[in-house]
Tab-separated table of C-alpha atoms and ligand atoms in Angstrom:
chain	number	residue	atom	x	y	z
R	1	UNK	CA	115.789	129.731	86.183
R	2	UNK	CA	114.071	131.172	82.989
R	3	UNK	CA	110.710	132.660	82.985
R	4	UNK	CA	107.680	129.904	81.506
R	5	UNK	CA	105.433	131.706	79.438
R	6	UNK	CA	102.198	129.960	78.698
R	7	UNK	CA	100.327	130.508	75.435
R	8	UNK	CA	96.662	129.213	75.001
R	9	UNK	CA	96.095	127.683	71.626
R	10	UNK	CA	93.011	126.390	70.298
R	11	UNK	CA	93.770	122.814	69.870
R	12	UNK	CA	91.913	122.344	66.333
R	13	UNK	CA	92.778	125.670	64.654
R	14	UNK	CA	95.684	127.079	66.421
R	15	UNK	CA	96.454	130.589	65.747
R	16	UNK	CA	99.379	130.985	63.300
R	17	UNK	CA	100.584	134.314	64.999
R	18	UNK	CA	101.127	132.189	68.599
R	19	UNK	CA	102.838	129.126	66.615
R	20	UNK	CA	105.305	131.585	64.719
R	21	UNK	CA	106.336	132.775	68.102
R	22	UNK	CA	106.912	129.318	69.395
R	23	UNK	CA	108.666	128.176	66.077
R	24	UNK	CA	111.012	131.641	66.378
R	25	UNK	CA	111.860	130.646	69.928
R	26	UNK	CA	112.815	127.172	68.741
R	27	UNK	CA	114.857	128.581	66.265
R	28	UNK	CA	116.785	130.271	68.663
R	29	UNK	CA	117.445	127.293	70.714
R	30	UNK	CA	114.675	127.650	73.333
R	31	UNK	CA	112.740	124.710	74.876
R	32	UNK	CA	108.899	124.767	73.762
R	33	UNK	CA	106.305	122.170	75.467
R	34	UNK	CA	103.338	121.534	73.230
R	35	UNK	CA	100.329	119.097	72.991
R	36	UNK	CA	100.966	116.115	70.536
R	37	UNK	CA	97.743	113.464	70.428
R	38	UNK	CA	99.898	111.085	72.787
R	39	UNK	CA	101.036	113.329	75.638
R	40	UNK	CA	102.692	117.001	75.826
R	41	UNK	CA	106.186	116.882	74.443
R	42	UNK	CA	109.301	119.164	75.366
R	43	UNK	CA	110.369	120.343	72.145
R	44	UNK	CA	114.047	121.458	70.898
R	45	UNK	CA	115.772	121.914	67.637
R	46	UNK	CA	116.838	118.531	66.966
R	47	UNK	CA	120.041	119.896	64.761
R	48	UNK	CA	121.157	122.115	67.839
R	49	UNK	CA	123.406	119.931	70.380
R	50	UNK	CA	123.357	122.480	73.149
R	51	UNK	CA	119.246	123.167	72.812
R	52	UNK	CA	119.026	119.160	72.842
R	53	UNK	CA	121.400	119.375	76.224
R	54	UNK	CA	118.951	121.577	77.621
R	55	UNK	CA	116.346	118.920	77.158
R	56	UNK	CA	118.140	116.412	79.430
R	57	UNK	CA	118.796	119.220	81.887
R	58	UNK	CA	115.198	120.604	82.404
R	59	UNK	CA	113.800	116.860	82.337
R	60	UNK	CA	116.609	115.856	84.870
R	61	UNK	CA	117.008	112.920	82.279
R	62	UNK	CA	120.263	110.737	81.858
R	63	UNK	CA	121.755	111.546	78.707
R	64	UNK	CA	121.664	107.845	77.960
R	65	UNK	CA	118.085	107.828	77.316
R	66	UNK	CA	117.478	108.955	73.608
R	67	UNK	CA	115.097	111.325	72.500
R	68	UNK	CA	111.862	111.251	69.728
R	69	UNK	CA	112.433	113.276	66.802
R	70	UNK	CA	109.144	114.923	65.332
R	71	UNK	CA	108.661	115.791	61.966
R	72	UNK	CA	105.674	117.833	60.007
R	73	UNK	CA	105.524	115.081	57.459
R	74	UNK	CA	107.232	111.719	55.922
R	75	UNK	CA	108.938	113.947	53.241
R	76	UNK	CA	111.302	114.959	56.012
R	77	UNK	CA	112.265	111.472	56.870
R	78	UNK	CA	115.067	111.451	54.361
R	79	UNK	CA	116.764	114.296	56.446
R	80	UNK	CA	116.902	112.490	59.807
R	81	UNK	CA	117.382	108.846	59.009
R	82	UNK	CA	119.637	106.870	56.717
R	83	UNK	CA	118.285	104.794	53.981
R	84	UNK	CA	115.052	103.975	55.611
R	85	UNK	CA	113.670	100.525	54.832
R	86	UNK	CA	110.741	100.181	52.232
R	87	UNK	CA	108.473	98.968	55.303
R	88	UNK	CA	109.243	102.141	57.028
R	89	UNK	CA	107.304	103.980	54.302
R	90	UNK	CA	104.320	101.513	54.539
R	91	UNK	CA	104.202	102.007	58.188
R	92	UNK	CA	104.300	105.835	57.972
R	93	UNK	CA	101.377	105.643	55.070
R	94	UNK	CA	99.343	103.575	57.303
R	95	UNK	CA	99.977	105.454	60.734
R	96	UNK	CA	101.360	108.751	59.971
R	97	UNK	CA	100.419	111.351	61.422
R	98	UNK	CA	99.782	109.364	64.375
R	99	UNK	CA	101.305	107.626	67.694
R	100	UNK	CA	103.674	105.268	66.141
R	101	UNK	CA	107.368	105.944	66.381
R	102	UNK	CA	110.156	104.232	64.204
R	103	UNK	CA	113.433	103.482	65.301
R	104	UNK	CA	115.843	103.665	62.319
R	105	UNK	CA	119.505	104.583	61.206
R	106	UNK	CA	120.517	108.137	62.052
R	107	UNK	CA	121.443	110.621	59.674
R	108	UNK	CA	124.684	112.447	60.401
R	109	UNK	CA	123.122	116.347	60.540
R	110	UNK	CA	121.186	115.449	63.597
R	111	UNK	CA	122.981	116.391	67.140
R	112	UNK	CA	124.712	113.313	68.154
R	113	UNK	CA	123.615	113.665	71.940
R	114	UNK	CA	120.100	113.216	70.694
R	115	UNK	CA	120.587	109.411	70.871
R	116	UNK	CA	123.408	109.073	73.376
R	117	UNK	CA	125.766	108.443	70.662
R	118	UNK	CA	123.727	105.499	69.161
R	119	UNK	CA	123.717	105.313	65.469
R	120	UNK	CA	119.854	105.329	65.501
R	121	UNK	CA	117.206	107.947	65.854
R	122	UNK	CA	113.350	107.501	66.793
R	123	UNK	CA	111.302	109.351	64.638
R	124	UNK	CA	107.240	110.276	64.174
R	125	UNK	CA	104.777	112.598	62.973
R	126	UNK	CA	102.215	113.437	65.178
R	127	UNK	CA	98.653	114.085	64.815
R	128	UNK	CA	97.866	117.037	66.767
R	129	UNK	CA	97.086	120.182	64.962
R	130	UNK	CA	99.109	122.266	67.262
R	131	UNK	CA	102.110	119.862	67.058
R	132	UNK	CA	101.951	119.851	63.383
R	133	UNK	CA	101.433	123.491	62.965
R	134	UNK	CA	104.472	124.187	65.398
R	135	UNK	CA	106.330	121.631	63.315
R	136	UNK	CA	105.384	123.236	59.663
R	137	UNK	CA	106.107	126.536	61.038
R	138	UNK	CA	109.766	126.183	62.207
R	139	UNK	CA	110.624	123.639	59.591
R	140	UNK	CA	112.911	121.783	61.675
R	141	UNK	CA	112.957	118.392	63.114
R	142	UNK	CA	112.118	118.854	66.853
R	143	UNK	CA	113.393	116.504	69.663
R	144	UNK	CA	110.588	116.171	71.873
R	145	UNK	CA	110.522	113.466	74.902
R	146	UNK	CA	107.468	113.829	77.317
R	147	UNK	CA	107.437	117.130	78.959
R	148	UNK	CA	107.750	115.743	82.632
R	149	UNK	CA	110.580	115.202	84.969
R	150	UNK	CA	112.575	112.090	84.636
R	151	UNK	CA	110.440	109.226	86.053
R	152	UNK	CA	107.327	111.027	86.792
R	153	UNK	CA	103.911	110.335	85.041
R	154	UNK	CA	103.828	111.898	81.719
R	155	UNK	CA	101.919	115.063	81.109
R	156	UNK	CA	98.660	115.332	79.523
R	157	UNK	CA	97.738	119.023	80.532
R	158	UNK	CA	99.773	122.149	80.315
R	159	UNK	CA	99.209	122.392	84.092
R	160	UNK	CA	101.299	119.015	84.456
R	161	UNK	CA	103.905	120.362	82.243
R	162	UNK	CA	103.967	123.630	84.368
R	163	UNK	CA	103.941	121.485	88.022
R	164	UNK	CA	107.240	119.668	86.674
R	165	UNK	CA	108.975	122.237	84.462
R	166	UNK	CA	107.759	126.073	85.280
R	167	UNK	CA	111.139	127.798	85.531
R	168	UNK	CA	113.067	125.511	83.256
R	169	UNK	CA	111.679	125.935	79.758
R	170	UNK	CA	110.565	129.096	77.726
R	171	UNK	CA	107.277	128.080	76.429
R	172	UNK	CA	104.049	126.024	77.046
R	173	UNK	CA	101.658	125.864	74.533
R	174	UNK	CA	98.369	124.839	76.049
R	175	UNK	CA	96.123	123.313	74.017
R	176	UNK	CA	94.081	121.472	76.732
R	177	UNK	CA	94.309	117.699	77.623
R	178	UNK	CA	95.950	115.278	74.976
R	179	UNK	CA	93.269	112.903	73.275
R	180	UNK	CA	95.426	109.682	73.981
R	181	UNK	CA	96.923	110.259	77.112
R	182	UNK	CA	99.411	107.643	76.688
R	183	UNK	CA	103.035	107.716	74.667
R	184	UNK	CA	103.508	106.553	71.113
R	185	UNK	CA	104.031	102.771	70.434
R	186	UNK	CA	107.815	102.371	69.428
R	187	UNK	CA	109.057	99.903	66.891
R	188	UNK	CA	112.749	99.294	66.086
R	189	UNK	CA	113.039	98.847	62.566
R	190	UNK	CA	117.142	98.384	62.671
R	191	UNK	CA	116.834	94.872	64.519
R	192	UNK	CA	115.990	91.634	62.270
R	193	UNK	CA	113.354	90.796	62.960
R	194	UNK	CA	111.942	94.461	63.963
R	195	UNK	CA	111.125	94.750	67.808
R	196	UNK	CA	108.709	96.262	69.803
R	197	UNK	CA	110.342	98.497	72.294
R	198	UNK	CA	107.060	100.226	73.771
R	199	UNK	CA	103.261	99.710	73.754
R	200	UNK	CA	101.790	102.637	73.110
R	201	UNK	CA	98.959	104.833	71.481
R	202	UNK	CA	99.144	102.440	67.867
R	203	UNK	CA	96.860	99.547	68.133
R	204	UNK	CA	99.210	96.691	66.935
R	205	UNK	CA	96.732	94.307	65.037
R	206	UNK	CA	96.952	96.448	61.891
R	207	UNK	CA	100.644	97.084	62.178
R	208	UNK	CA	101.208	93.424	62.225
R	209	UNK	CA	99.990	92.974	59.005
R	210	UNK	CA	103.118	94.981	57.554
R	211	UNK	CA	105.084	93.443	59.998
R	212	UNK	CA	104.409	89.739	60.663
R	213	UNK	CA	107.428	88.867	62.259
R	214	UNK	CA	107.414	91.676	64.562
R	215	UNK	CA	108.824	90.514	68.076
R	216	UNK	CA	106.759	91.472	70.808
R	217	UNK	CA	107.958	90.834	74.651
R	218	UNK	CA	105.506	88.579	76.508
R	219	UNK	CA	106.127	90.819	79.696
R	220	UNK	CA	107.269	94.306	80.027
R	221	UNK	CA	110.949	94.795	79.338
R	222	UNK	CA	113.139	96.110	81.802
R	223	UNK	CA	116.139	98.195	81.456
R	224	UNK	CA	118.914	95.716	81.440
R	225	UNK	CA	117.038	93.555	78.930
R	226	UNK	CA	116.594	96.394	76.531
R	227	UNK	CA	119.287	99.056	76.722
R	228	UNK	CA	118.186	100.477	73.322
R	229	UNK	CA	115.134	101.404	74.536
R	230	UNK	CA	114.564	104.022	77.205
R	231	UNK	CA	110.995	104.480	78.712
R	232	UNK	CA	111.650	100.935	79.594
R	233	UNK	CA	113.397	101.468	82.896
R	234	UNK	CA	111.287	99.690	85.697
R	235	UNK	CA	110.731	102.824	87.662
R	236	UNK	CA	108.704	105.312	85.240
R	237	UNK	CA	105.424	106.828	85.316
R	238	UNK	CA	105.628	106.701	89.251
R	239	UNK	CA	103.764	108.881	91.717
R	240	UNK	CA	105.481	109.848	94.617
R	241	UNK	CA	103.422	107.547	96.644
R	242	UNK	CA	104.827	103.932	96.605
R	243	UNK	CA	102.184	101.690	94.047
R	244	UNK	CA	101.530	98.044	94.707
R	245	UNK	CA	99.984	95.961	92.101
R	246	UNK	CA	97.200	93.599	93.442
R	247	UNK	CA	96.762	90.769	90.289
R	248	UNK	CA	93.921	88.020	90.648
R	249	UNK	CA	90.285	87.705	90.680
R	250	UNK	CA	87.956	90.557	91.975
R	251	UNK	CA	86.695	88.509	94.670
R	252	UNK	CA	90.141	87.454	95.905
R	253	UNK	CA	91.561	90.711	95.439
R	254	UNK	CA	88.584	92.354	97.768
R	255	UNK	CA	89.376	89.851	100.699
R	256	UNK	CA	92.928	90.674	100.403
R	257	UNK	CA	92.671	94.440	100.144
R	258	UNK	CA	89.995	94.672	102.892
R	259	UNK	CA	92.473	92.556	105.053
R	260	UNK	CA	95.463	94.706	104.008
R	261	UNK	CA	93.889	97.932	104.743
R	262	UNK	CA	92.725	97.137	108.102
R	263	UNK	CA	96.058	95.744	109.064
R	264	UNK	CA	97.990	98.716	107.634
R	265	UNK	CA	95.823	100.942	109.658
R	266	UNK	CA	96.264	99.198	112.868
R	267	UNK	CA	99.926	99.196	112.173
R	268	UNK	CA	99.781	103.271	111.855
R	269	UNK	CA	99.859	103.233	107.832
R	270	UNK	CA	97.240	104.904	105.652
R	271	UNK	CA	96.580	102.972	102.404
R	272	UNK	CA	94.904	104.354	99.088
R	273	UNK	CA	93.258	102.061	96.123
R	274	UNK	CA	93.507	102.716	92.647
R	275	UNK	CA	90.742	100.667	91.109
R	276	UNK	CA	88.856	100.056	87.817
R	277	UNK	CA	85.346	101.429	87.930
R	278	UNK	CA	83.601	97.871	88.222
R	279	UNK	CA	85.471	97.385	91.463
R	280	UNK	CA	84.453	100.563	93.381
R	281	UNK	CA	81.242	99.131	95.046
R	282	UNK	CA	83.283	96.389	96.546
R	283	UNK	CA	84.676	99.035	98.701
R	284	UNK	CA	82.255	101.286	100.312
R	285	UNK	CA	84.362	101.611	103.491
R	286	UNK	CA	87.248	103.160	101.844
R	287	UNK	CA	85.543	105.510	99.468
R	288	UNK	CA	87.429	108.372	100.315
R	289	UNK	CA	90.830	106.717	99.828
R	290	UNK	CA	90.110	105.658	96.297
R	291	UNK	CA	91.324	106.801	93.082
R	292	UNK	CA	89.052	105.308	90.075
R	293	UNK	CA	90.742	104.383	86.657
R	294	UNK	CA	87.641	104.274	84.701
R	295	UNK	CA	85.936	101.485	83.193
R	296	UNK	CA	88.048	98.270	82.904
R	297	UNK	CA	86.775	97.116	79.802
R	298	UNK	CA	87.368	100.466	77.986
R	299	UNK	CA	91.538	100.740	77.923
R	300	UNK	CA	91.309	103.630	75.473
R	301	UNK	CA	88.807	105.679	78.017
R	302	UNK	CA	91.366	104.811	81.093
R	303	UNK	CA	94.379	105.797	78.903
R	304	UNK	CA	93.125	109.026	78.398
R	305	UNK	CA	93.037	110.034	82.123
R	306	UNK	CA	95.522	107.272	83.498
R	307	UNK	CA	98.519	109.954	84.123
R	308	UNK	CA	96.235	112.418	85.767
R	309	UNK	CA	94.960	109.650	88.045
R	310	UNK	CA	98.494	108.668	88.847
R	311	UNK	CA	99.392	112.181	89.724
R	312	UNK	CA	96.150	112.421	91.765
R	313	UNK	CA	97.336	109.380	93.790
R	314	UNK	CA	99.560	111.938	95.594
R	315	UNK	CA	96.720	113.806	96.769
R	316	UNK	CA	95.244	111.175	98.565
R	317	UNK	CA	97.938	111.520	101.548
R	318	UNK	CA	98.539	107.772	101.573
R	319	UNK	CA	101.465	106.035	102.641
R	320	UNK	CA	100.953	103.483	99.772
R	321	UNK	CA	98.530	102.921	97.193
R	322	UNK	CA	97.287	99.425	96.317
R	323	UNK	CA	96.146	99.138	92.753
R	324	UNK	CA	94.108	96.629	90.528
R	325	UNK	CA	94.777	96.100	87.121
R	326	UNK	CA	92.431	96.183	84.140
R	327	UNK	CA	91.170	92.736	83.042
R	328	UNK	CA	93.978	91.123	80.605
R	329	UNK	CA	93.377	91.931	76.991
R	330	UNK	CA	95.968	92.130	73.998
R	331	UNK	CA	93.699	94.331	71.910
R	332	UNK	CA	93.780	98.317	71.390
R	333	UNK	CA	95.484	99.884	74.386
R	334	UNK	CA	95.047	97.540	76.755
R	335	UNK	CA	98.726	96.071	76.974
R	336	UNK	CA	100.014	99.829	76.679
R	337	UNK	CA	98.047	100.618	80.042
R	338	UNK	CA	99.065	97.412	81.777
R	339	UNK	CA	102.396	98.460	80.903
R	340	UNK	CA	102.271	101.952	82.408
R	341	UNK	CA	100.464	100.553	85.639
R	342	UNK	CA	103.226	97.965	85.840
R	343	UNK	CA	106.024	100.465	85.594
R	344	UNK	CA	104.313	103.191	87.977
R	345	UNK	CA	104.322	100.197	90.480
R	346	UNK	CA	108.039	99.297	89.831
R	347	UNK	CA	106.990	95.954	88.940
R	348	UNK	CA	105.812	95.148	92.812
R	349	UNK	CA	102.837	92.600	92.363
R	350	UNK	CA	101.049	90.344	94.773
R	351	UNK	CA	98.621	87.732	93.427
R	352	UNK	CA	95.705	87.615	95.592
R	353	UNK	CA	94.940	84.087	94.805
R	354	UNK	CA	98.084	82.769	96.591
R	355	UNK	CA	97.869	81.415	100.222
R	356	UNK	CA	100.125	83.836	101.597
R	357	UNK	CA	99.074	86.842	99.738
R	358	UNK	CA	98.590	89.023	102.870
R	359	UNK	CA	102.155	88.418	104.487
R	360	UNK	CA	103.624	89.039	101.035
R	361	UNK	CA	101.906	92.252	100.609
R	362	UNK	CA	102.927	93.385	104.107
R	363	UNK	CA	106.413	92.408	103.547
R	364	UNK	CA	106.542	94.193	100.147
R	365	UNK	CA	105.150	97.484	101.929
R	366	UNK	CA	107.830	97.041	104.787
R	367	UNK	CA	110.255	97.014	102.059
R	368	UNK	CA	108.898	100.051	100.297
R	369	UNK	CA	108.614	101.992	103.295
R	370	UNK	CA	111.445	100.766	105.768
R	371	UNK	CA	110.903	101.478	109.141
R	372	UNK	CA	107.296	102.870	108.937
R	373	UNK	CA	105.168	99.953	110.010
R	374	UNK	CA	104.524	99.615	113.620
R	375	UNK	CA	105.156	96.289	115.051
R	376	UNK	CA	102.556	93.553	115.261
R	377	UNK	CA	99.475	94.638	117.249
R	378	UNK	CA	98.252	91.914	119.679
R	379	UNK	CA	94.976	90.046	118.403
R	380	UNK	CA	95.899	91.294	114.899
R	381	UNK	CA	95.123	88.810	111.898
R	382	UNK	CA	98.336	87.535	110.790
R	383	UNK	CA	97.531	85.386	107.448
I	401	LIG	P1	109.943	109.784	75.951
I	401	LIG	O1	110.468	110.424	75.135
I	401	LIG	O2	110.158	110.386	77.301
I	401	LIG	O3	108.286	109.362	75.619
I	401	LIG	O4	110.792	108.376	75.735
I	401	LIG	C1	111.295	108.049	74.679
I	401	LIG	C2	111.183	106.916	74.038
I	401	LIG	O5	111.649	107.050	72.712
I	401	LIG	C3	111.618	105.614	74.452
I	401	LIG	O6	110.679	105.008	75.205
I	401	LIG	C4	112.421	104.788	73.549
I	401	LIG	O7	111.602	103.665	73.474
I	401	LIG	C5	112.222	105.701	72.212
I	401	LIG	N1	113.620	105.679	71.730
I	401	LIG	C6	114.115	107.288	71.417
I	401	LIG	N2	115.322	107.147	70.778
I	401	LIG	C7	115.539	105.751	70.676
I	401	LIG	C8	116.719	105.452	70.036
I	401	LIG	N3	117.410	105.632	69.353
I	401	LIG	N4	116.644	103.732	70.174
I	401	LIG	C9	115.495	103.111	70.378
I	401	LIG	N5	114.586	103.812	71.252
I	401	LIG	C10	114.523	105.099	71.339
I	402	LIG	MG1	108.870	110.141	79.041
């Protein structure tokens, strides 16, 4: 156990004296959580293997899951990456500071445990004044994964960080809620053609102008397919309460969810709902069991609070949560939001438009909560 100090900083004009305290701690090998424009990061000196080790220990993160290195500016790139391709500089000019992470060949001076012995490094320049101020103050490359316990929703407030990591890290800089709320977009430039490893805070459309041959997976990657890409494990961002996604049109989903909520109640289980705002009026009977995602047509807005909503699900005291995705879109943050919902559900999806949807859903719940469902009551609907 270490004492965790919370330092409140102005998110736009952070106090230089507070940043100096945190920068000094980083140079001494301490762990400092700080806000970025995506989510809160858990920082350590990327040149110091024992500081990097402490990140894995604090997060309970497997050592095989490498960390992103944060820089104060593109001029530091040569110090962490070996001969970056020209397109890396073009992408940096377009997006940095900003929510784009590039995977490049790594420089030898970086701590080797940073990337599980891989010859690569993931790197970005964050856009948040607190993150940038801290990076400038310490003049070090800073390894910083999201400041949450492994597989939990990423933290978008200092309170989320404390909930997961109090007693495990030295400092939390509290700069209020993070503006984007979803992690960075990750592109691997060490592969030919380059490959999108994670949808995130950067819109892909302008990046495609520079990377016309970018490989974009058509469905979320799962770990076995994408060994070099952590954050791609199927169980990720998960609330403690098991989550199940219900796809299909809103009307079909309504029929299925109404039947499912009733059947589950009859079998002694309480189900909660996670819904885009537009669908809330369809479920007046279950109002106190609903967490609203925000407007389905505005994924940027949904993204900002998505991880807070996922954490709120655990307050519903539900046995299982049935969630609806946003309307399909390839624009803006739509794919990043869909990806996080899919992983929060560990990929468990039921299509409401299939004939056996209710029994499929009930079987899945039975799998997720083995032995918890009472056996069929007489007179119960078994569609
Ligand atoms: P997190 O730090 O929890 O946001 O997750 C780390 C993210 O960084 C993962 O999703 C990976 O896609 C990416 N990453 C970090 N280092 C590497 C690397 N050396 N190779 C590929 N991806 C990496
Ligand atoms: Mg993470």
